[in-house]
Structure formats: C-alpha cells, structure tokens
Coordinates of C-alpha atoms in Angstrom, one line a residue:
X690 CA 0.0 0.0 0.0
X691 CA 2.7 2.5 0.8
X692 CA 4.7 1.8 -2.1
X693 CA 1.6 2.5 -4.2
X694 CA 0.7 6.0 -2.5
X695 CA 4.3 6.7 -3.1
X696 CA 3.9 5.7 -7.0
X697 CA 1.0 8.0 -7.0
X698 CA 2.7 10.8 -5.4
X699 CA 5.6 10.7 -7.5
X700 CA 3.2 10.9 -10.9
X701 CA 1.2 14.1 -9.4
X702 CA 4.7 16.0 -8.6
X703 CA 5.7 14.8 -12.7
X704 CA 2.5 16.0 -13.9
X705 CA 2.2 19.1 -11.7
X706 CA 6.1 19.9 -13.3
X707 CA 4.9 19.4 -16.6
X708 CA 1.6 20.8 -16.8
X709 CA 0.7 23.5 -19.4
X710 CA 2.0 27.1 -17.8
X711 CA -0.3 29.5 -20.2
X712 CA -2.5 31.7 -18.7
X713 CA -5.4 29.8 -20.2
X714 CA -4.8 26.3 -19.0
X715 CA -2.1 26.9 -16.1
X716 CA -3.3 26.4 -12.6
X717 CA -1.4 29.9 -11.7
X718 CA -2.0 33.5 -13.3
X719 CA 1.0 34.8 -14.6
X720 CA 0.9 38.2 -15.6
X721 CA 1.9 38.9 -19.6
X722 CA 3.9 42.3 -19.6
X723 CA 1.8 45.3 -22.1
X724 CA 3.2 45.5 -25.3
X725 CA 5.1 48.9 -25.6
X726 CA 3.5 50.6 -28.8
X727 CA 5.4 52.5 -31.0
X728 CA 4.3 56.0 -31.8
X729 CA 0.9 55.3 -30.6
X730 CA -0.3 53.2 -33.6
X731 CA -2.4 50.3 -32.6
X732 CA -1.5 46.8 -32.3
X733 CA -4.4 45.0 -32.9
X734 CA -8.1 44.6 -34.6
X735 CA -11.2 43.0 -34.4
X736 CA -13.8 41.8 -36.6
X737 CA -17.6 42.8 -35.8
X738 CA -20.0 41.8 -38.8
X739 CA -23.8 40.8 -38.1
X740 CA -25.5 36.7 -38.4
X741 CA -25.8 36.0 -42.2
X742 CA -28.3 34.0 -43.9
X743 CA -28.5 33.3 -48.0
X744 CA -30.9 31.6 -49.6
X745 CA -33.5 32.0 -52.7
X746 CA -36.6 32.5 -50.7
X747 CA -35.3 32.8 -46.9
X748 CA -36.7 35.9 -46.1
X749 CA -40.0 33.5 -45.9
X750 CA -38.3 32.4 -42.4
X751 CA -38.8 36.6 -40.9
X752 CA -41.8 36.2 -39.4
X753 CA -40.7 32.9 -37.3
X754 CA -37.3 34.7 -36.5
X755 CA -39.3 37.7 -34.6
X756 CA -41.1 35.2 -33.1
X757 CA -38.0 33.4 -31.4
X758 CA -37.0 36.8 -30.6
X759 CA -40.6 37.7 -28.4
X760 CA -41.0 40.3 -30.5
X761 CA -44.5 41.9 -29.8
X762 CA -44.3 45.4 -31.4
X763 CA -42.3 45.1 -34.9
X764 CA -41.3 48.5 -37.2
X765 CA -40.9 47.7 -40.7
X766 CA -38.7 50.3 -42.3
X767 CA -38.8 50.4 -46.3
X768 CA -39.0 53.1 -48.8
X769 CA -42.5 54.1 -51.3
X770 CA -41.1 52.4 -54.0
X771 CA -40.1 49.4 -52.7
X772 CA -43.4 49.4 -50.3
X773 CA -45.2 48.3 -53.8
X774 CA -42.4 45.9 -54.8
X775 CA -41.8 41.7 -54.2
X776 CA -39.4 42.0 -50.9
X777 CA -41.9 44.3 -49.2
X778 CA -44.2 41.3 -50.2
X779 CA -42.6 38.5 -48.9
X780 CA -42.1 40.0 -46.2
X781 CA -45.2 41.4 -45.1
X782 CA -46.6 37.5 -46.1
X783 CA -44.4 36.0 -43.1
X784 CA -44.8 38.9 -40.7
X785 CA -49.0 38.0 -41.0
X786 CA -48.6 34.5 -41.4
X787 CA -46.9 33.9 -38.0
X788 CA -49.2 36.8 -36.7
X789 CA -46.9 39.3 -36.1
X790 CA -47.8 43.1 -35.1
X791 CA -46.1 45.6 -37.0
X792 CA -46.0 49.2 -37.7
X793 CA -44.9 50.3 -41.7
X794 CA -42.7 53.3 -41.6
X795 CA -41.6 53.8 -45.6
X796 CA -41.2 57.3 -45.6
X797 CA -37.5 56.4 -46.2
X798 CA -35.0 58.8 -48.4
X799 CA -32.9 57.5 -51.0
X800 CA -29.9 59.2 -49.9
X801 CA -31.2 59.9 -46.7
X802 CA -30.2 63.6 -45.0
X803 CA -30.4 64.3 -41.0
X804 CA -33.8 65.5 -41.4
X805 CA -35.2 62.1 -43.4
X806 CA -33.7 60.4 -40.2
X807 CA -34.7 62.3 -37.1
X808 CA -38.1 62.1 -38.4
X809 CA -37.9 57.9 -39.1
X810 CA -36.3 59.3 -35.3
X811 CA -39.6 60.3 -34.1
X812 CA -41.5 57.7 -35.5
X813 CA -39.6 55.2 -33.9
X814 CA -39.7 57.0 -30.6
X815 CA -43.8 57.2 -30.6
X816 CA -43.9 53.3 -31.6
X817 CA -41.8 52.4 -28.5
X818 CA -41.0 49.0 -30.8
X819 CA -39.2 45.8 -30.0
X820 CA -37.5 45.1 -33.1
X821 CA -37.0 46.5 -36.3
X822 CA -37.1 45.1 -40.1
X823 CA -35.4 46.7 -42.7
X824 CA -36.5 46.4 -46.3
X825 CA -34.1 47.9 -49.1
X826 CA -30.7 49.2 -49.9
X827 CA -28.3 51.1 -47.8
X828 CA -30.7 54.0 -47.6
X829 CA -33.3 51.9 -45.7
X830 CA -31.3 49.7 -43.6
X831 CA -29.0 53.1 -42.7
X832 CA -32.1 54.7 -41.6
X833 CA -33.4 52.0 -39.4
X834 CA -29.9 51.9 -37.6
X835 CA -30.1 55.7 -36.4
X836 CA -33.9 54.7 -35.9
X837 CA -32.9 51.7 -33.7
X838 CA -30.2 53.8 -32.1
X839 CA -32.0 56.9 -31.0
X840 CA -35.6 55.4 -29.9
X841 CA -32.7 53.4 -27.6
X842 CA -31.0 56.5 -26.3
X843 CA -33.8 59.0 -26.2
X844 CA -32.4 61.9 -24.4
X845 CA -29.4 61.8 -26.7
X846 CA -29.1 65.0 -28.9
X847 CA -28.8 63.9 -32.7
X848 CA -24.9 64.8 -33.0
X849 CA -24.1 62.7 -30.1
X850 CA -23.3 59.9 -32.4
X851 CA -22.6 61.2 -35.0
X852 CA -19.2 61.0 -36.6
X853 CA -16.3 63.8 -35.3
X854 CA -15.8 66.6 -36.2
X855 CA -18.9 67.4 -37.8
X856 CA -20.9 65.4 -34.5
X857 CA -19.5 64.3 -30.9
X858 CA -19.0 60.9 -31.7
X859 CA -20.0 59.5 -28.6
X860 CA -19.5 55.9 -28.3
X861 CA -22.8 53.5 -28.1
X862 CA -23.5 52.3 -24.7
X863 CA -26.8 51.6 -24.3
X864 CA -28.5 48.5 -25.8
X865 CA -30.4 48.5 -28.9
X866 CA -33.2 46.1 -29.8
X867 CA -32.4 43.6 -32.6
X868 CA -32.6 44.8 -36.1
X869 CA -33.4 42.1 -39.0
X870 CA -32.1 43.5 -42.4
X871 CA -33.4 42.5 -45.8
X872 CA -31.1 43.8 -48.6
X873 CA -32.8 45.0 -51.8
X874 CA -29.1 46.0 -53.8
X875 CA -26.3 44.8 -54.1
X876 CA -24.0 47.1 -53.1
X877 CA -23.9 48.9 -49.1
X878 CA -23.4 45.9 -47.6
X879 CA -25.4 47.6 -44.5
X880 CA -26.5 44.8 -43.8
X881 CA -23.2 43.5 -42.6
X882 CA -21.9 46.7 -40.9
X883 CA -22.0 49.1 -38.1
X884 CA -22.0 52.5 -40.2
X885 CA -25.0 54.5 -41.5
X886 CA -24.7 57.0 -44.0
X887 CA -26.5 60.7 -44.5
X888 CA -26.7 63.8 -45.8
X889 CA -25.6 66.9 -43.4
X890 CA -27.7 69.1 -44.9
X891 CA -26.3 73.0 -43.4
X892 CA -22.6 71.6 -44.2
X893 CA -24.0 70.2 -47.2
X894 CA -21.9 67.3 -46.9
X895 CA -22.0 63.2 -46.2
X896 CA -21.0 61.7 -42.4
X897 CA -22.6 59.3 -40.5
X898 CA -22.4 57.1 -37.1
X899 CA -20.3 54.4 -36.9
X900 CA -20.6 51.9 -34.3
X901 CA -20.3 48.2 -34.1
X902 CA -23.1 48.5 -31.6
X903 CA -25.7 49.7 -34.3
X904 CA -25.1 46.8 -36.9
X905 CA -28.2 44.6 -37.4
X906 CA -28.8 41.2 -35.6
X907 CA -29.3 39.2 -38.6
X908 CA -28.8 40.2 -42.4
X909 CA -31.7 38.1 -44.5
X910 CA -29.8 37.7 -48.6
X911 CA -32.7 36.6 -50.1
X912 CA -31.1 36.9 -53.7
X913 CA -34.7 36.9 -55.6
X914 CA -34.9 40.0 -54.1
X915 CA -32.5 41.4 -56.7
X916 CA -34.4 40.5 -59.7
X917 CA -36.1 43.4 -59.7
X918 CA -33.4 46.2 -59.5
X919 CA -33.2 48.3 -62.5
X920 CA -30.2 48.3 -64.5
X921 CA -28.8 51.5 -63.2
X922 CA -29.5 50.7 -60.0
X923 CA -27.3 47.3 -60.5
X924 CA -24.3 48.9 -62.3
X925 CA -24.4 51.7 -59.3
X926 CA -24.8 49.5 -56.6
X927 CA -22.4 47.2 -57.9
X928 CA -19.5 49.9 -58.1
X929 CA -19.8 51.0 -54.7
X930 CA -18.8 46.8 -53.8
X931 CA -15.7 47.2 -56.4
X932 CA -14.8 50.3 -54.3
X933 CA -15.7 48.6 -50.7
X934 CA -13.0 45.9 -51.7
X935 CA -10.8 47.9 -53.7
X936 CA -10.5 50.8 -51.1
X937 CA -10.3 48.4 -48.2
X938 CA -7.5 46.2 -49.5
X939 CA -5.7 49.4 -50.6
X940 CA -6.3 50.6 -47.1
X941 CA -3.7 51.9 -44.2
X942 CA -2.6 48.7 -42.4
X943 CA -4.6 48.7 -39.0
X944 CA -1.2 48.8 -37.1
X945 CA 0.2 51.6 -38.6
X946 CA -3.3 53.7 -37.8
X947 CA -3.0 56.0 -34.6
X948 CA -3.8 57.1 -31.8
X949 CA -4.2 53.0 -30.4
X950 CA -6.9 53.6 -28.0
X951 CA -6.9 53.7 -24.2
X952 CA -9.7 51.3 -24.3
X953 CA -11.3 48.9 -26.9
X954 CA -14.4 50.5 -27.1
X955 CA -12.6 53.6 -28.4
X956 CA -11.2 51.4 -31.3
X957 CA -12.7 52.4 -34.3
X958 CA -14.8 50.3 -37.0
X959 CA -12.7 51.2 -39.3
X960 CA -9.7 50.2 -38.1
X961 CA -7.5 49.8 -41.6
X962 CA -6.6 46.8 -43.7
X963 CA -5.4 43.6 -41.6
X964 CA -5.4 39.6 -42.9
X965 CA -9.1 39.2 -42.3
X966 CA -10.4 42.3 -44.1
X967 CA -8.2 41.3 -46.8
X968 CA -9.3 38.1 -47.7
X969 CA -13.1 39.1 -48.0
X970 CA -12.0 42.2 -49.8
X971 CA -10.2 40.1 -52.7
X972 CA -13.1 37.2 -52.6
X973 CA -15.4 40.0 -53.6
X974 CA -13.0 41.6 -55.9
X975 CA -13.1 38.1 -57.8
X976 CA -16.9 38.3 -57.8
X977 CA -17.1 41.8 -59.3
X978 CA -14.9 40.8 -61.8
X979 CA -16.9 38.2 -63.1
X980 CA -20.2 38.8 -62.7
X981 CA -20.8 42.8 -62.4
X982 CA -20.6 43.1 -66.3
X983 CA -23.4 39.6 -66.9
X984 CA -25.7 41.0 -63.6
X985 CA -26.2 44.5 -65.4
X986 CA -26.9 43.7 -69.0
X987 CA -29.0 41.0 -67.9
X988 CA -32.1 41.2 -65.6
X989 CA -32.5 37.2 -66.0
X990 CA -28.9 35.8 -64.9
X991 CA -29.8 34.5 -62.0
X992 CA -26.3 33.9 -61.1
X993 CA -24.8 36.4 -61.8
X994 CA -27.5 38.4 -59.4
X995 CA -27.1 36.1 -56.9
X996 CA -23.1 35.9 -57.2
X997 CA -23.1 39.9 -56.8
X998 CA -25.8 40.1 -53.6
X999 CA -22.8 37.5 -52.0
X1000 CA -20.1 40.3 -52.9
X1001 CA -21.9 42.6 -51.7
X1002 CA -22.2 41.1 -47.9
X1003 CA -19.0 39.8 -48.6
X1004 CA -17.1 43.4 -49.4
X1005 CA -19.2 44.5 -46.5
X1006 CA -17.6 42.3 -44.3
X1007 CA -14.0 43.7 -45.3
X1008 CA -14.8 47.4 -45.6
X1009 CA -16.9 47.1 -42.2
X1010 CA -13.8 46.1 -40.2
X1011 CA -11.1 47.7 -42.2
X1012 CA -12.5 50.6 -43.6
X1013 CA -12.7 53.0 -47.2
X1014 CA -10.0 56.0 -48.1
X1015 CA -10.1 58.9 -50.5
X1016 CA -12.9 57.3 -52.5
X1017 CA -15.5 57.5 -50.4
X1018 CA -14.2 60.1 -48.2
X1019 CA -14.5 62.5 -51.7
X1020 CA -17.8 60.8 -52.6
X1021 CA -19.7 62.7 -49.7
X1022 CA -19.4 66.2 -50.8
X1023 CA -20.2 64.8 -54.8
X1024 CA -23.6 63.3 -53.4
X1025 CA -23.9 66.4 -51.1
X1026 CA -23.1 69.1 -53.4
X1027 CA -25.4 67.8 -56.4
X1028 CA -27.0 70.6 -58.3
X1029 CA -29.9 69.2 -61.6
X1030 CA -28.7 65.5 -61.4
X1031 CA -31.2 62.8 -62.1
X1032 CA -30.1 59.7 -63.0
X1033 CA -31.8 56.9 -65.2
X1034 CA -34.2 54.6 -63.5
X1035 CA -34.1 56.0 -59.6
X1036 CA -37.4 56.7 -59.5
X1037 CA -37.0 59.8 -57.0
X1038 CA -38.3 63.4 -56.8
X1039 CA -35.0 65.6 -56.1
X1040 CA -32.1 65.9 -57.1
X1041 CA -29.5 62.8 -56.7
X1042 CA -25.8 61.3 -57.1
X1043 CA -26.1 57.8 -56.2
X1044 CA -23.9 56.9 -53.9
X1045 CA -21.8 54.0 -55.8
X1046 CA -21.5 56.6 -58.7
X1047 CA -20.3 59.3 -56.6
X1048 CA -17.8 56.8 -55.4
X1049 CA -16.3 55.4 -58.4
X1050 CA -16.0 58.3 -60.7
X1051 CA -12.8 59.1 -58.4
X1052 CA -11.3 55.7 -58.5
X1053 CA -8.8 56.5 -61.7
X1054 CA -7.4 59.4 -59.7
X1055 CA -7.3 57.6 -56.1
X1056 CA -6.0 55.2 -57.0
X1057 CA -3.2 56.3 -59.3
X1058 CA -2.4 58.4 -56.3
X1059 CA -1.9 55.8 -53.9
X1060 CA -0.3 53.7 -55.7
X1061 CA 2.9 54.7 -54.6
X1062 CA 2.1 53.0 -51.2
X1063 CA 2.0 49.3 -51.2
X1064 CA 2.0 49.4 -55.2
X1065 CA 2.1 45.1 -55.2
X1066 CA -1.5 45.3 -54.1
X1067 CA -3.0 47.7 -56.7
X1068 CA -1.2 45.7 -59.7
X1069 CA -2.9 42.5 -57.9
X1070 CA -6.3 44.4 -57.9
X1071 CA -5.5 45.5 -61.6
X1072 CA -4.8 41.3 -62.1
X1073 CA -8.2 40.8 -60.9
X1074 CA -9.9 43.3 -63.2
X1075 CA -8.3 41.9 -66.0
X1076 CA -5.4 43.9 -66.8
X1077 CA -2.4 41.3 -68.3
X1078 CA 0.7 42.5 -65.8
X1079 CA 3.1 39.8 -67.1
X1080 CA 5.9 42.4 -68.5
X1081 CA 4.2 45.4 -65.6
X1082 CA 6.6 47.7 -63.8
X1083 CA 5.8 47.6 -60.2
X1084 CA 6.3 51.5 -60.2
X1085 CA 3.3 51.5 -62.8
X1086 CA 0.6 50.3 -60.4
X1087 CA -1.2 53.2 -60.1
X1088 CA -1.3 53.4 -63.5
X1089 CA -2.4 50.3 -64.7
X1090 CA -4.9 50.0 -62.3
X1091 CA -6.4 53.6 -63.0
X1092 CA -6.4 52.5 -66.7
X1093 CA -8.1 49.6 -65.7
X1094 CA -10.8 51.1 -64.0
X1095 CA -11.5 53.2 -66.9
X1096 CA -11.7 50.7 -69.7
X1097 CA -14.3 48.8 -66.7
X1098 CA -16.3 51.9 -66.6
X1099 CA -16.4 52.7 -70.0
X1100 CA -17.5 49.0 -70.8
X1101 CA -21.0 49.9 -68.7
X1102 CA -21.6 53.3 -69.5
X1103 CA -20.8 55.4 -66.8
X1104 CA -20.7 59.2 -67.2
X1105 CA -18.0 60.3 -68.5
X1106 CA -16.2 62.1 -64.8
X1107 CA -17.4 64.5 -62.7
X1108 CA -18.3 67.0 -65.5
X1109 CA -20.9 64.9 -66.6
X1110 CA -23.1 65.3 -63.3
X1111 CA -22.8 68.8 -63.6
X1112 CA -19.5 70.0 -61.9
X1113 CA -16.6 72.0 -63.4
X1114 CA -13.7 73.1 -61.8
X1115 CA -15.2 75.9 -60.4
X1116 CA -16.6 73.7 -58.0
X1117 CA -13.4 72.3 -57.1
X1118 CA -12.7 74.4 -53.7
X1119 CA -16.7 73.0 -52.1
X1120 CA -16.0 70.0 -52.7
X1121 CA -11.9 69.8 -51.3
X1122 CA -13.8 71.4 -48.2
X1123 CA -16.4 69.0 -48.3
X1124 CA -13.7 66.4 -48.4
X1125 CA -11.9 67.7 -45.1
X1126 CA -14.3 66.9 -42.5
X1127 CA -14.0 63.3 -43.6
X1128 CA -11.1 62.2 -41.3
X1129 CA -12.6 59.0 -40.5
X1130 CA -12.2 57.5 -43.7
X1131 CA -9.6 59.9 -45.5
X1132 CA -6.9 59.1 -42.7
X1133 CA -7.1 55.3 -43.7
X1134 CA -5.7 56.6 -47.1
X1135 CA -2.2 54.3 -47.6
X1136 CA -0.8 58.0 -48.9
X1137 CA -1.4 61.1 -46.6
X1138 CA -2.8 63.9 -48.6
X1139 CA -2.7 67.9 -48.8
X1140 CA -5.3 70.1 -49.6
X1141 CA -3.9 71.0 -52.6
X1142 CA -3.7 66.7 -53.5
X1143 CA -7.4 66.7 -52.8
X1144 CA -7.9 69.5 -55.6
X1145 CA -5.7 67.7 -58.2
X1146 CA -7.8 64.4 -57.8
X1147 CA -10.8 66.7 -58.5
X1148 CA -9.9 67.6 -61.0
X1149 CA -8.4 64.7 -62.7
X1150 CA -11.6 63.6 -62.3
X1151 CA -13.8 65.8 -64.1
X1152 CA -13.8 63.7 -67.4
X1153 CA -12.5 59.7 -67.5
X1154 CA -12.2 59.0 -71.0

C-alpha cells in the first residue's frame, strides 16, 4: 500500500512539473507584460460583422425569427417604392402568417439627409417597438440603424453619435433592440456593418455614425430580391462593392493607424486593412470581376445576381472592419453638393448622385495616387480586373490600375467624370472642403494627402475617357 501511494505521489509532482503554464490552462495566473506601442499606432483589430443567412426565398423564415425573438411590437422600415415591390411582399406575407404586429414606416429617403432620419427618429420614438425590419438598400437599412439607435437613447441630442468633427462621436453604450435587415441591392453591404450614411444638410456634406453597436442582428440575402433592381441601379450599386474591396485592401494597415486607443471601445470600425479584411476584400473583388458586367446587362442571370448580392455582404464584411480611403471620403461632398442630377431609373423626386456613382467616378485618380504606397496590391487588384501584368513595372501600379478602371467603366456606360453630373472646376474648392471633415475615412488613405492633393484628384476627375 505504501509503495503505491508513493507511486501516485511521484506521478502528481511529474504532472504538476509538466503541466501546461499558459495563462489559459495553467493552474497559476501569470501576468503577460503590455506590449510597448510604437508611436501610438495600434497593435491589434477585431472583426464585428452581423448573423448571415443566403438563400432564394429565406426571407419566408422573418416572421418565425421575430417570433424566437418575443418580438411583440415590430417597425418595418422600407421606402415608397419598394413598399409596392416583391421584398416588401414577402415579407409582409411571413410577418401576418406567423401573426406578427407591426408598424410600416416607408417614408424612407434614398440618400437619406439628417432631417429624413430624425423624423424615421420620431417615428420610432412614438412606436416604443421591440424590433426592427429593414427592407431595401443602404438607404433603408442606414435609416433603421439611427432609428434603432436613438428610440434606444432617447435623451441623446442627434450629433451625439454622430461621426467627429462634424458630430461628438460618442461611443454607443446603451442596448439597442435587434434589427433584421433584408437587402434589396447589391452594393452597401449595410447589412453586414456598423455605419450609417447621411446627408448633413447646413454643411451640405455626407457623415454618418459608426458603431459596431448599431449593426443589425441578422442580415436576410434573399437573392430573388435582386431580380427586380433596374439596371442603373445594378451597375451603381455594384461599383460601390468594387470600391468597398478595392479601397479596403488598398487601405492603411490597422497597425500603422494611430492614436491606439486607451480602451477597446474607443477602437474604431474602421480600423484599416489587416489579414481578415483582406481576404473578404479580394473574394469580392473576384466576384465583381466576373459577374458585375453579366448581372447589369442581364435582368435574367440568376447567377450572376445572386453571385453579386454574396459580394456585396462579402465586401461588407472587409470594408466594415477595415475601412474605405479617399474614395469615399470625396464621394460625400459629390452626393452632397449635387445641383440638376437625375439619373436613369431611380425613381425619386429631387435631385440625386447615387452613392456608388459618386464613389467610383474618383477611382482612376485615387488610386493612381496611392499607388505609390503598397503598389504590389494595386497591380494585384488590376490582375483581378483583367489587366495582363506579365511584363508590368511595379512602379506603374497606379497606372495600370487607373487604366483599368476606366476601360471597366467605360465597358458599362458610366458618365463620363465629374463634369458629366454637372460640376466644373469651379466647383473644385466645395468640394476639397467637403472632403476635409472626412477624417474618419480619408486618414485610412495608404498616402497622406494635402489640400492642394485633394484639388488635383478633382480635378483629374472631371472627365475619365
């Protein structure tokens, strides 16, 4: 007997010696030291996307989701066009087959401004709801967000969260109810995201809020949905994913963005590329390629729909962690600014640059300008496009992608730059000012940029071809 116990001893001390000494399965807490950081740039990133769901006719399954949820008092949030259209439909089919109540808000602006919010604000507010549904493209589900956001945090001022320096930028602290989205286009990837998008109509510029707190609970790709988008409306849509991936890949690394916060809840959504980002933002790249071209010239390729709805949520997932540059960051005062501009088959009542135009109409420029930063990964993006780089000078990057991009735009019609929706380069100084405020995004350029760089791309942009 003793000579056993004293067998038994000898194997605890050997396994005690031996055991694993990491501070996630060691017996003892030992202390890692803080990593030093150098010049204040971060160190690390996360990824915050929302549950995904594809399938051709899953947004049948709604009306049994809010019912696992408890959900007693639902706000659908869609636009008047839409309200009339197949997703609105479906939807409203499984929110009164599984006898759901529901309030329809679809006063929604395409292009929403502050004032199209804080009244979809109010109305959420009055409704006291439980939920929210979100019907349509980056407009809707944008709107439903700040909805969600504010009836959550009612004695918050509107600029509280919205993006610095035009708004406080407040973190979000409170807890929002859960927000289904049901994407329409195939191009915000909202659904996927924490960022909504408006108009700041007295600066007469784009911001937003950006919070991985506001993104929805569950995005619904129901890609019969997209059957019914115009093409316009596909070849816009579509642009702003080739931008998501392209600007996001192109992106400052995350660890060479500053200041690192204090705390993680100060760490932006936007944090810059990393190896995550990255590999959604080339998957999707892949998909534009292919499909972008067959989706807009023909209503019945139901794959190539279907392939672009995926590269939407797919860019979203990329761009939503690692953020957009000069692109977008110049897009806001283009869609802000916008004088007579109507375009073919938005079927709206004012004055409009949709957004993915807005956005891609710089890409030639932008990207020939940042080229000169990490040039391998705009001659890989240019690959992707189609561009033959077998004899390519890595110093022409910017170039061959810029050249690229045009020959792609040219291919679907785009107008032809920035003169073509009615600016000229007396317009130049609004919109570099326009531009300015947009630190959030224009800071994850890979290549800082002056004032006077701002009015170059501009202007290099007025006319593409």
């Amino acid at each position: 007997m003793a000579a056993g116990r004293a067998r038994v001893s000898r194997l605890l001390r050997q396994l005690e010696r031996a055991a694993c000494r990491c501070p996630s399965h060691g017996h003892t807490y030992s202390q890692v030291p803080e990593r030093p950081t150098l010049g204040n740039t971060d160190y690390a990133f996360e990824m915050a996307i929302s549950n995904i769901r594809y399938g051709e006719g899953v947004t049948k399954e709604i009306g049994m989701d809010l019912q696992n949820l408890g959900a007693r008092r639902v706000c659908l949030m869609t636009d008047r066009n839409l309200s009339k259209l197949p997703p609105v439909n479906a939807v409203l089919n499984s929110l009164t087959k599984y006898g759901i109540n529901f309030q329809m808000y679809d006063n929604v602006r395409v292009e929403p401004t502050d004032q199209s919010f804080i009244d979809a604000i109010q109305f959420a507010k009055k409704g006291e709801f439980d939920a929210y549904v979100a019907v349509g493209g980056g407009s809707v589900i944008d709107t439903c967000k700040a909805a969600n956001l504010y009836a959550a945090s009612p004695s918050s001022e509107f600029l509280d969260y919205v993006n610095a320096p035009i708004g406080k930028g407040k973190p979000v602290t409170v807890p929002l109810k859960p927000l289904i989205a049901v994407p329409t286009t195939s191009g915000t990837g909202s659904e996927t995201t924490g960022v909504a998008i408006f108009d700041f109509k007295e600066l007469k510029v784009k911001t937003g809020i950006a919070s991985r707190a506001i993104k929805p609970t569950l995005g619904i790709i129901d890609p019969l949905h997209t059957l019914s988008m115009p093409e316009r409306i596909v070849a816009n849509s579509g642009f702003d994913v080739l931008c998501h991936a392209l600007e996001s890949y192109t992106a400052l690394p995350y660890n060479k963005r500053s200041p690192c916060p204090s705390n993680p809840i100060d760490r932006p959504a936007y944090q810059g590329s990393n190896p995550v980002s990255d590999v959604w933002a080339l998957h999707a790249l892949r998909i534009v390629a292919k499909y972008l071209k067959r989706a807009i010239r023909n209503p019945e390729d139901r794959e190539a729909r279907a392939n672009m709805h995926l590269a939407s949520a797919f860019a979203g997932i990329g761009f939503g962690n690692a953020g957009v540059h000069l692109c977008h960051g110049m897009s806001y005062p283009i869609s802000g600014l916008v004088k007579t501009y109507k375009p073919k088959d938005y079927n709206v009542d004012h004055s409009l640059v949709p957004h993915g135009l807005s956005v891609v109409l710089t890409s030639p420029a932008v990207f020939a300008f940042t080229a000169q930063i990490h040039p391998e990964r705009h001659l890989e993006a240019a690959e992707i496009l189609g561009a033959d780089i077998r004899t390519a000078r890595i110093k022409d990057a910017g170039l061959i992608l810029a050249d690229t991009l045009r020959k792609f735009l040219f291919d679907l019609n785009v107008d032809d730059g920035l003169a073509a929706i009615g600016y000229s380069k007396a317009d130049i100084p609004a919109l570099v000012k326009g531009t300015l405020p947009q630190e959030r995004v224009t800071k994850l350029s890979p290549r800082p940029q002056t004032e006077e760089d701002l009015s170059a791309l501009f202007e290099a942009s007025m006319k593409l071809y």
